[in-house]
GROMACS .gro file of N, CA and C in nm:
model
  300
    1UNK      N    1   2.645   2.611  -1.347
    1UNK     CA    2   2.631   2.495  -1.433
    1UNK      C    3   2.500   2.504  -1.510
    2UNK      N    4   2.507   2.481  -1.637
    2UNK     CA    5   2.391   2.490  -1.724
    2UNK      C    6   2.307   2.362  -1.714
    3UNK      N    7   2.174   2.379  -1.706
    3UNK     CA    8   2.088   2.260  -1.698
    3UNK      C    9   2.075   2.195  -1.836
    4UNK      N   10   2.046   2.067  -1.835
    4UNK     CA   11   2.032   1.994  -1.961
    4UNK      C   12   1.900   2.029  -2.028
    5UNK      N   13   1.889   1.993  -2.153
    5UNK     CA   14   1.764   2.017  -2.226
    5UNK      C   15   1.650   1.937  -2.163
    6UNK      N   16   1.682   1.820  -2.114
    6UNK     CA   17   1.582   1.735  -2.050
    6UNK      C   18   1.525   1.804  -1.926
    7UNK      N   19   1.612   1.864  -1.847
    7UNK     CA   20   1.567   1.933  -1.726
    7UNK      C   21   1.492   2.062  -1.758
    8UNK      N   22   1.510   2.116  -1.878
    8UNK     CA   23   1.442   2.239  -1.917
    8UNK      C   24   1.298   2.216  -1.962
    9UNK      N   25   1.259   2.091  -1.977
    9UNK     CA   26   1.121   2.060  -2.018
    9UNK      C   27   1.022   2.104  -1.911
   10UNK      N   28   0.897   2.130  -1.950
   10UNK     CA   29   0.795   2.164  -1.850
   10UNK      C   30   0.771   2.045  -1.756
   11UNK      N   31   0.725   2.072  -1.633
   11UNK     CA   32   0.703   1.965  -1.536
   11UNK      C   33   0.613   1.852  -1.586
   12UNK      N   34   0.510   1.885  -1.663
   12UNK     CA   35   0.419   1.782  -1.714
   12UNK      C   36   0.493   1.681  -1.801
   13UNK      N   37   0.586   1.730  -1.882
   13UNK     CA   38   0.664   1.641  -1.969
   13UNK      C   39   0.760   1.556  -1.885
   14UNK      N   40   0.817   1.617  -1.783
   14UNK     CA   41   0.909   1.542  -1.696
   14UNK      C   42   0.834   1.433  -1.621
   15UNK      N   43   0.713   1.463  -1.575
   15UNK     CA   44   0.632   1.359  -1.510
   15UNK      C   45   0.599   1.247  -1.608
   16UNK      N   46   0.567   1.283  -1.732
   16UNK     CA   47   0.538   1.181  -1.834
   16UNK      C   48   0.659   1.090  -1.855
   17UNK      N   49   0.777   1.148  -1.856
   17UNK     CA   50   0.899   1.068  -1.870
   17UNK      C   51   0.914   0.975  -1.751
   18UNK      N   52   0.897   1.028  -1.631
   18UNK     CA   53   0.912   0.946  -1.510
   18UNK      C   54   0.813   0.829  -1.510
   19UNK      N   55   0.690   0.855  -1.550
   19UNK     CA   56   0.587   0.751  -1.547
   19UNK      C   57   0.600   0.648  -1.660
   20UNK      N   58   0.685   0.676  -1.759
   20UNK     CA   59   0.703   0.578  -1.866
   20UNK      C   60   0.835   0.502  -1.855
   21UNK      N   61   0.911   0.528  -1.751
   21UNK     CA   62   1.037   0.456  -1.732
   21UNK      C   63   1.006   0.308  -1.713
   22UNK      N   64   1.079   0.220  -1.782
   22UNK     CA   65   1.042   0.078  -1.785
   22UNK      C   66   1.077  -0.005  -1.661
   23UNK      N   67   1.178   0.038  -1.584
   23UNK     CA   68   1.219  -0.047  -1.472
   23UNK      C   69   1.280   0.036  -1.359
   24UNK      N   70   1.298  -0.029  -1.244
   24UNK     CA   71   1.350   0.041  -1.126
   24UNK      C   72   1.492   0.092  -1.145
   25UNK      N   73   1.576   0.015  -1.214
   25UNK     CA   74   1.715   0.057  -1.236
   25UNK      C   75   1.720   0.188  -1.316
   26UNK      N   76   1.637   0.200  -1.417
   26UNK     CA   77   1.634   0.322  -1.498
   26UNK      C   78   1.580   0.440  -1.417
   27UNK      N   79   1.476   0.415  -1.340
   27UNK     CA   80   1.420   0.520  -1.254
   27UNK      C   81   1.525   0.567  -1.154
   28UNK      N   82   1.592   0.473  -1.092
   28UNK     CA   83   1.697   0.505  -0.996
   28UNK      C   84   1.808   0.588  -1.061
   29UNK      N   85   1.850   0.549  -1.180
   29UNK     CA   86   1.957   0.621  -1.249
   29UNK      C   87   1.916   0.765  -1.278
   30UNK      N   88   1.794   0.785  -1.326
   30UNK     CA   89   1.750   0.921  -1.360
   30UNK      C   90   1.737   1.009  -1.237
   31UNK      N   91   1.674   0.959  -1.132
   31UNK     CA   92   1.652   1.045  -1.015
   31UNK      C   93   1.782   1.073  -0.939
   32UNK      N   94   1.882   0.987  -0.955
   32UNK     CA   95   2.011   1.016  -0.892
   32UNK      C   96   2.101   1.102  -0.981
   33UNK      N   97   2.072   1.108  -1.110
   33UNK     CA   98   2.152   1.188  -1.202
   33UNK      C   99   2.105   1.333  -1.209
   34UNK      N  100   1.980   1.357  -1.173
   34UNK     CA  101   1.922   1.490  -1.191
   34UNK      C  102   1.849   1.536  -1.065
   35UNK      N  103   1.896   1.645  -1.003
   35UNK     CA  104   1.823   1.699  -0.887
   35UNK      C  105   1.680   1.740  -0.921
   36UNK      N  106   1.658   1.787  -1.043
   36UNK     CA  107   1.524   1.828  -1.085
   36UNK      C  108   1.431   1.707  -1.089
   37UNK      N  109   1.476   1.598  -1.150
   37UNK     CA  110   1.394   1.478  -1.156
   37UNK      C  111   1.380   1.414  -1.017
   38UNK      N  112   1.481   1.428  -0.934
   38UNK     CA  113   1.472   1.374  -0.798
   38UNK      C  114   1.362   1.445  -0.719
   39UNK      N  115   1.355   1.576  -0.733
   39UNK     CA  116   1.250   1.653  -0.664
   39UNK      C  117   1.112   1.610  -0.713
   40UNK      N  118   1.097   1.595  -0.844
   40UNK     CA  119   0.968   1.550  -0.898
   40UNK      C  120   0.935   1.409  -0.850
   41UNK      N  121   1.035   1.322  -0.848
   41UNK     CA  122   1.017   1.185  -0.799
   41UNK      C  123   0.966   1.186  -0.655
   42UNK      N  124   1.027   1.266  -0.570
   42UNK     CA  125   0.986   1.270  -0.430
   42UNK      C  126   0.842   1.318  -0.414
   43UNK      N  127   0.797   1.405  -0.502
   43UNK     CA  128   0.660   1.458  -0.489
   43UNK      C  129   0.554   1.354  -0.525
   44UNK      N  130   0.591   1.253  -0.604
   44UNK     CA  131   0.495   1.149  -0.642
   44UNK      C  132   0.556   1.009  -0.628
   45UNK      N  133   0.634   0.992  -0.525
   45UNK     CA  134   0.711   0.869  -0.506
   45UNK      C  135   0.624   0.743  -0.507
   46UNK      N  136   0.516   0.744  -0.428
   46UNK     CA  137   0.431   0.624  -0.418
   46UNK      C  138   0.370   0.587  -0.553
   47UNK      N  139   0.319   0.686  -0.624
   47UNK     CA  140   0.256   0.659  -0.753
   47UNK      C  141   0.359   0.608  -0.854
   48UNK      N  142   0.477   0.670  -0.855
   48UNK     CA  143   0.582   0.628  -0.950
   48UNK      C  144   0.628   0.486  -0.922
   49UNK      N  145   0.658   0.457  -0.795
   49UNK     CA  146   0.704   0.322  -0.761
   49UNK      C  147   0.597   0.218  -0.791
   50UNK      N  148   0.473   0.251  -0.761
   50UNK     CA  149   0.363   0.159  -0.789
   50UNK      C  150   0.352   0.132  -0.939
   51UNK      N  151   0.362   0.235  -1.019
   51UNK     CA  152   0.353   0.220  -1.164
   51UNK      C  153   0.467   0.135  -1.219
   52UNK      N  154   0.590   0.165  -1.178
   52UNK     CA  155   0.706   0.091  -1.229
   52UNK      C  156   0.703  -0.053  -1.180
   53UNK      N  157   0.671  -0.074  -1.053
   53UNK     CA  158   0.664  -0.211  -1.001
   53UNK      C  159   0.555  -0.292  -1.071
   54UNK      N  160   0.443  -0.228  -1.095
   54UNK     CA  161   0.333  -0.295  -1.165
   54UNK      C  162   0.376  -0.339  -1.305
   55UNK      N  163   0.459  -0.257  -1.367
   55UNK     CA  164   0.509  -0.288  -1.501
   55UNK      C  165   0.613  -0.401  -1.496
   56UNK      N  166   0.693  -0.405  -1.389
   56UNK     CA  167   0.806  -0.500  -1.381
   56UNK      C  168   0.769  -0.636  -1.324
   57UNK      N  169   0.681  -0.637  -1.226
   57UNK     CA  170   0.653  -0.762  -1.155
   57UNK      C  171   0.537  -0.838  -1.217
   58UNK      N  172   0.549  -0.968  -1.221
   58UNK     CA  173   0.439  -1.051  -1.267
   58UNK      C  174   0.338  -1.064  -1.154
   59UNK      N  175   0.215  -1.097  -1.187
   59UNK     CA  176   0.106  -1.102  -1.090
   59UNK      C  177   0.137  -1.188  -0.968
   60UNK      N  178   0.187  -1.311  -0.981
   60UNK     CA  179   0.213  -1.392  -0.860
   60UNK      C  180   0.315  -1.326  -0.766
   61UNK      N  181   0.416  -1.262  -0.823
   61UNK     CA  182   0.516  -1.194  -0.740
   61UNK      C  183   0.454  -1.075  -0.669
   62UNK      N  184   0.369  -1.000  -0.741
   62UNK     CA  185   0.302  -0.884  -0.682
   62UNK      C  186   0.212  -0.928  -0.567
   63UNK      N  187   0.139  -1.036  -0.585
   63UNK     CA  188   0.050  -1.088  -0.479
   63UNK      C  189   0.132  -1.125  -0.356
   64UNK      N  190   0.245  -1.193  -0.377
   64UNK     CA  191   0.333  -1.231  -0.265
   64UNK      C  192   0.387  -1.107  -0.194
   65UNK      N  193   0.427  -1.007  -0.270
   65UNK     CA  194   0.482  -0.885  -0.210
   65UNK      C  195   0.378  -0.813  -0.127
   66UNK      N  196   0.256  -0.804  -0.177
   66UNK     CA  197   0.148  -0.737  -0.104
   66UNK      C  198   0.113  -0.816   0.022
   67UNK      N  199   0.109  -0.946   0.012
   67UNK     CA  200   0.080  -1.030   0.130
   67UNK      C  201   0.188  -1.013   0.236
   68UNK      N  202   0.313  -1.006   0.194
   68UNK     CA  203   0.423  -0.987   0.290
   68UNK      C  204   0.412  -0.851   0.357
   69UNK      N  205   0.378  -0.748   0.280
   69UNK     CA  206   0.363  -0.614   0.336
   69UNK      C  207   0.249  -0.610   0.437
   70UNK      N  208   0.137  -0.671   0.405
   70UNK     CA  209   0.023  -0.676   0.498
   70UNK      C  210   0.062  -0.749   0.625
   71UNK      N  211   0.133  -0.859   0.612
   71UNK     CA  212   0.177  -0.936   0.730
   71UNK      C  213   0.271  -0.853   0.817
   72UNK      N  214   0.362  -0.780   0.755
   72UNK     CA  215   0.455  -0.697   0.832
   72UNK      C  216   0.382  -0.585   0.905
   73UNK      N  217   0.284  -0.525   0.839
   73UNK     CA  218   0.207  -0.419   0.905
   73UNK      C  219   0.128  -0.474   1.023
   74UNK      N  220   0.073  -0.595   1.006
   74UNK     CA  221   0.001  -0.658   1.117
   74UNK      C  222   0.094  -0.687   1.233
   75UNK      N  223   0.214  -0.734   1.203
   75UNK     CA  224   0.313  -0.761   1.307
   75UNK      C  225   0.352  -0.633   1.378
   76UNK      N  226   0.369  -0.526   1.302
   76UNK     CA  227   0.405  -0.397   1.361
   76UNK      C  228   0.296  -0.351   1.458
   77UNK      N  229   0.170  -0.364   1.419
   77UNK     CA  230   0.059  -0.325   1.507
   77UNK      C  231   0.055  -0.411   1.633
   78UNK      N  232   0.078  -0.542   1.616
   78UNK     CA  233   0.079  -0.631   1.733
   78UNK      C  234   0.192  -0.593   1.828
   79UNK      N  235   0.307  -0.557   1.773
   79UNK     CA  236   0.419  -0.518   1.858
   79UNK      C  237   0.390  -0.387   1.931
   80UNK      N  238   0.323  -0.294   1.865
   80UNK     CA  239   0.285  -0.169   1.931
   80UNK      C  240   0.191  -0.198   2.048
   81UNK      N  241   0.091  -0.283   2.024
   81UNK     CA  242  -0.005  -0.319   2.128
   81UNK      C  243   0.066  -0.390   2.243
   82UNK      N  244   0.152  -0.484   2.211
   82UNK     CA  245   0.227  -0.556   2.314
   82UNK      C  246   0.313  -0.460   2.393
   83UNK      N  247   0.375  -0.366   2.324
   83UNK     CA  248   0.458  -0.266   2.392
   83UNK      C  249   0.377  -0.184   2.491
   84UNK      N  250   0.255  -0.145   2.453
   84UNK     CA  251   0.169  -0.070   2.544
   84UNK      C  252   0.131  -0.156   2.664
   85UNK      N  253   0.101  -0.283   2.639
   85UNK     CA  254   0.067  -0.372   2.750
   85UNK      C  255   0.186  -0.390   2.843
   86UNK      N  256   0.306  -0.406   2.787
   86UNK     CA  257   0.426  -0.419   2.869
   86UNK      C  258   0.446  -0.294   2.954
   87UNK      N  259   0.425  -0.175   2.895
   87UNK     CA  260   0.440  -0.051   2.971
   87UNK      C  261   0.335  -0.044   3.082
   88UNK      N  262   0.211  -0.084   3.051
   88UNK     CA  263   0.105  -0.084   3.151
   88UNK      C  264   0.141  -0.177   3.266
   89UNK      N  265   0.186  -0.298   3.235
   89UNK     CA  266   0.225  -0.393   3.339
   89UNK      C  267   0.340  -0.339   3.423
   90UNK      N  268   0.437  -0.273   3.358
   90UNK     CA  269   0.550  -0.216   3.430
   90UNK      C  270   0.503  -0.106   3.525
   91UNK      N  271   0.419  -0.014   3.474
   91UNK     CA  272   0.375   0.097   3.559
   91UNK      C  273   0.285   0.048   3.671
   92UNK      N  274   0.205  -0.055   3.648
   92UNK     CA  275   0.122  -0.113   3.753
   92UNK      C  276   0.210  -0.175   3.860
   93UNK      N  277   0.312  -0.246   3.819
   93UNK     CA  278   0.405  -0.309   3.912
   93UNK      C  279   0.479  -0.204   3.994
   94UNK      N  280   0.526  -0.098   3.930
   94UNK     CA  281   0.600   0.008   3.999
   94UNK      C  282   0.509   0.081   4.097
   95UNK      N  283   0.383   0.104   4.060
   95UNK     CA  284   0.293   0.181   4.147
   95UNK      C  285   0.268   0.112   4.280
   96UNK      N  286   0.290  -0.017   4.287
   96UNK     CA  287   0.276  -0.087   4.415
   96UNK      C  288   0.382  -0.040   4.515
   97UNK      N  289   0.498  -0.001   4.461
   97UNK     CA  290   0.610   0.034   4.548
   97UNK      C  291   0.634   0.183   4.558
   98UNK      N  292   0.594   0.257   4.459
   98UNK     CA  293   0.615   0.402   4.461
   98UNK      C  294   0.493   0.468   4.400
   99UNK      N  295   0.417   0.543   4.479
   99UNK     CA  296   0.297   0.608   4.424
   99UNK      C  297   0.334   0.707   4.313
  100UNK      N  298   0.252   0.705   4.210
  100UNK     CA  299   0.279   0.794   4.095
  100UNK      C  300   0.197   0.920   4.110
   0.00000   0.00000   0.00000
């Protein structure tokens, strides 16, 4: 199968195209239509998503999204800590009955 003219462009031009895509739907369409663009997308996924989201979302929505992400990460850390404490309590309880 012959590659398209778009896929034949140098990587720098393809990155420029990816970084100027106006919205998530367009980015999604391009990276799912082209294995070449999908590979480039994966190599700079965080930067691309950040750029497109920054372009699409208004400031109040962005602030809410970041606050929600920070809260979820804090919850995840608390759950990890609680899980370790639960394991410690379990192993302490078991060691009373069976030496480790």
